């Protein structure tokens, strides 16, 4: 089915571990985004991508790495997880300039 | 000052009433505004978006822009219990490789039957 899919939906890991969150979209959208959502902060942009191999930092990029080798995939990696990165992570995508963003179902990440 | 601010609520309204949600923004040059609804444990879904050239109505929802005071409102007429959710306001912002959204923290709406 067309849409945007995140995996895993839930993840528990330990501090210092590397963890990768996956995002896949089937709309051929140019733009993809990663947000984290924490109580009292709303959605904060971590990184975004305008096309394959074009990425840029958002509001809270520290501790995260992204890549985009294919248009449909936009993985987010926490290279050495910290407790402060416990959050709900949302991936989103959109087409060109004035089109709205559509969100995936989210990944709930807990770091112990 | 945050770029986009919303009252966290909760805003409680009786069923059938009009719910009025507000969002203020700091950049006077902002031209595109979005309202998302987020049910508990779910992802945000787009309700409406408006541009700086005017208000917009879609069914029970109306989005209004007050450029002079730099706020955007979402009115929900005939509120239903199913409207109970968190409403996120977002403003479009230019980035180096295209535009992106800056979100407020959201307002919790509770519609009581």
Coordinates of C-alpha atoms in Angstrom, one line a residue:
Chain A
X1 CA 0.0 0.0 0.0
X2 CA 1.2 3.5 -0.7
X3 CA 2.2 5.6 2.3
X4 CA 4.9 6.2 4.8
X5 CA 6.1 3.4 7.1
X6 CA 8.3 3.5 10.2
X7 CA 10.0 0.7 11.8
X8 CA 10.3 -0.5 14.5
X9 CA 7.2 0.8 16.2
X10 CA 8.7 0.3 19.6
X11 CA 12.3 -0.1 20.7
X12 CA 14.0 -0.4 24.0
X13 CA 17.8 -0.2 24.1
X14 CA 20.6 0.7 26.5
X15 CA 22.8 3.8 26.7
X16 CA 25.8 3.7 24.5
X17 CA 24.2 1.4 21.9
X18 CA 23.7 2.3 18.3
X19 CA 20.1 2.2 17.1
X20 CA 18.7 3.0 13.6
X21 CA 15.1 4.0 13.0
X22 CA 13.8 3.3 9.5
X23 CA 11.4 5.4 7.4
X24 CA 10.1 4.3 4.0
X25 CA 7.7 6.1 1.7
X26 CA 6.1 5.0 -1.5
X27 CA 4.9 8.4 -2.8
X28 CA 8.2 9.3 -4.4
X29 CA 8.2 12.5 -2.3
X30 CA 11.3 14.6 -2.6
X31 CA 11.3 15.8 1.0
X32 CA 11.5 13.7 4.1
X33 CA 11.8 14.8 7.7
X34 CA 12.6 13.4 11.1
X35 CA 11.0 14.8 14.3
X36 CA 11.1 14.0 17.9
X37 CA 8.1 14.7 20.1
X38 CA 8.5 15.2 23.9
X39 CA 6.0 16.4 26.4
X40 CA 5.9 20.2 26.5
X41 CA 8.0 20.6 23.4
X42 CA 5.8 19.5 20.6
X43 CA 7.4 18.3 17.4
X44 CA 11.0 19.3 16.9
X45 CA 12.8 18.8 13.7
X46 CA 16.0 16.7 13.8
X47 CA 17.0 16.5 10.2
X48 CA 15.4 16.8 6.8
X49 CA 16.2 15.9 3.3
X50 CA 15.3 17.5 0.0
X51 CA 16.4 14.6 -2.2
X52 CA 18.7 11.7 -2.3
X53 CA 22.1 12.7 -0.9
X54 CA 20.8 16.1 0.2
X55 CA 20.3 16.5 3.9
X56 CA 20.3 19.4 6.4
X57 CA 20.1 19.9 10.1
X58 CA 17.0 20.9 11.9
X59 CA 16.5 22.3 15.4
X60 CA 17.9 19.4 17.4
X61 CA 20.5 17.4 15.3
X62 CA 23.1 16.7 18.0
X63 CA 23.6 12.9 18.6
X64 CA 21.8 11.9 15.3
X65 CA 23.0 10.9 11.9
X66 CA 20.9 10.6 8.7
X67 CA 21.5 9.3 5.2
X68 CA 19.5 9.2 2.1
X69 CA 20.9 7.0 -0.6
X70 CA 17.5 6.3 -2.1
X71 CA 14.5 8.6 -2.5
X72 CA 12.2 6.3 -0.6
X73 CA 14.3 5.7 2.5
X74 CA 15.5 8.0 5.2
X75 CA 17.0 6.2 8.2
X76 CA 17.9 8.0 11.4
X77 CA 20.8 6.7 13.5
X78 CA 21.6 7.3 17.1
X79 CA 25.3 6.5 17.2
X80 CA 25.6 6.3 20.9
X81 CA 22.2 6.5 22.6
X82 CA 21.6 8.6 25.7
X83 CA 18.6 8.7 28.0
X84 CA 17.8 12.2 26.8
X85 CA 17.0 10.6 23.4
X86 CA 14.1 8.7 24.9
X87 CA 11.2 10.0 22.8
X88 CA 8.6 9.4 20.2
X89 CA 10.1 9.8 16.7
X90 CA 8.1 10.7 13.7
X91 CA 9.1 10.6 10.1
X92 CA 7.2 12.7 7.5
X93 CA 7.4 13.3 3.8
X94 CA 6.0 15.8 1.3
X95 CA 6.1 16.6 -2.4
X96 CA 7.0 20.0 -3.7
X97 CA 6.9 23.4 -2.0
X98 CA 3.3 24.0 -1.0
X99 CA 2.2 20.4 -0.4
X100 CA 1.6 19.4 3.2
X101 CA 3.6 16.9 5.2
X102 CA 2.3 13.5 5.9
X103 CA 3.5 11.6 8.9
X104 CA 4.3 8.0 9.7
X105 CA 2.9 6.2 12.7
X106 CA 5.9 6.9 14.9
X107 CA 8.6 5.0 16.7
X108 CA 8.5 5.0 20.5
X109 CA 12.1 4.7 21.7
X110 CA 13.1 4.1 25.3
X111 CA 16.8 4.2 26.3
X112 CA 17.6 2.7 29.7
Chain B
X1 CA 10.4 33.7 22.8
X2 CA 9.5 30.5 20.9
X3 CA 8.9 30.9 17.2
X4 CA 5.4 29.3 17.4
X5 CA 3.4 29.4 20.7
X6 CA 0.2 27.8 21.8
X7 CA -1.6 27.6 25.0
X8 CA -1.1 24.0 26.2
X9 CA -4.7 23.8 27.6
X10 CA -6.6 21.7 28.2
X11 CA -9.4 23.7 26.6
X12 CA -12.7 22.2 27.6
X13 CA -15.9 22.9 25.7
X14 CA -19.3 21.3 25.8
X15 CA -20.5 19.2 22.9
X16 CA -22.1 21.4 20.2
X17 CA -20.1 24.5 21.2
X18 CA -17.5 26.4 19.2
X19 CA -13.9 25.6 20.1
X20 CA -11.4 28.3 19.4
X21 CA -7.7 27.5 19.3
X22 CA -5.1 30.1 18.9
X23 CA -1.4 30.1 17.8
X24 CA 1.0 33.1 17.8
X25 CA 4.1 33.3 15.7
X26 CA 7.1 35.5 15.9
X27 CA 8.2 36.0 12.3
X28 CA 6.1 38.8 10.7
X29 CA 7.1 37.5 7.3
X30 CA 5.4 34.1 7.8
X31 CA 3.0 33.3 5.0
X32 CA 1.9 29.7 5.3
X33 CA 0.2 28.2 8.3
X34 CA -0.9 24.6 9.1
X35 CA -3.1 23.0 11.6
X36 CA -2.6 19.3 12.5
X37 CA -4.7 17.2 14.8
X38 CA -3.1 14.5 16.9
X39 CA -5.1 11.8 18.8
X40 CA -3.4 10.3 21.8
X41 CA -0.8 7.8 20.8
X42 CA -1.2 8.6 17.1
X43 CA 0.6 10.6 14.5
X44 CA -0.4 14.1 13.5
X45 CA -2.8 14.5 10.6
X46 CA -3.4 17.6 8.6
X47 CA -6.7 19.4 9.1
X48 CA -6.1 22.7 7.2
X49 CA -3.6 25.0 5.8
X50 CA -3.9 28.7 5.0
X51 CA -1.8 31.3 3.2
X52 CA -1.4 34.9 4.1
X53 CA -4.0 35.9 1.6
X54 CA -7.1 34.9 3.6
X55 CA -9.1 32.7 5.8
X56 CA -10.3 29.3 4.9
X57 CA -13.4 27.2 5.8
X58 CA -13.7 23.4 5.4
X59 CA -16.8 21.9 6.9
X60 CA -16.9 22.5 10.6
X61 CA -13.4 23.9 10.6
X62 CA -12.4 27.5 9.9
X63 CA -8.8 28.8 10.0
X64 CA -8.3 32.6 10.4
X65 CA -5.2 34.7 10.2
X66 CA -4.6 38.0 11.9
X67 CA -1.4 39.3 10.4
X68 CA -1.4 42.5 12.4
X69 CA -1.4 40.6 15.7
X70 CA 0.6 37.7 14.3
X71 CA -1.8 34.9 15.3
X72 CA -3.7 32.2 13.5
X73 CA -6.9 30.7 14.9
X74 CA -8.7 27.4 14.3
X75 CA -12.4 27.4 15.0
X76 CA -14.3 24.1 15.3
X77 CA -18.1 24.5 15.1
X78 CA -20.5 22.0 16.6
X79 CA -17.7 20.4 18.5
X80 CA -18.0 16.6 19.0
X81 CA -16.3 14.3 21.5
X82 CA -14.4 12.9 18.6
X83 CA -12.7 16.3 18.2
X84 CA -11.0 15.7 21.5
X85 CA -7.3 15.7 20.6
X86 CA -4.1 17.8 20.6
X87 CA -4.1 20.5 17.9
X88 CA -0.7 21.5 16.6
X89 CA -0.1 24.7 14.8
X90 CA 2.8 25.0 12.4
X91 CA 4.4 27.8 10.4
X92 CA 6.4 27.3 7.2
X93 CA 10.0 28.4 7.3
X94 CA 12.6 28.5 4.6
X95 CA 15.5 26.1 5.0
X96 CA 18.7 25.8 3.0
X97 CA 17.3 23.1 0.7
X98 CA 13.6 24.0 0.8
X99 CA 11.0 24.9 3.3
X100 CA 10.2 23.1 6.6
X101 CA 7.6 23.5 9.4
X102 CA 8.1 24.8 12.8
X103 CA 5.5 23.5 15.3
X104 CA 4.0 24.8 18.4
X105 CA 3.8 22.5 21.4
X106 CA 0.1 22.0 20.8
X107 CA -3.2 22.7 22.6
X108 CA -5.2 19.8 24.2
X109 CA -8.9 20.1 23.4
X110 CA -11.5 18.2 25.4
X111 CA -15.1 18.1 24.2
X112 CA -17.5 17.0 26.9
X113 CA -20.7 15.2 26.0

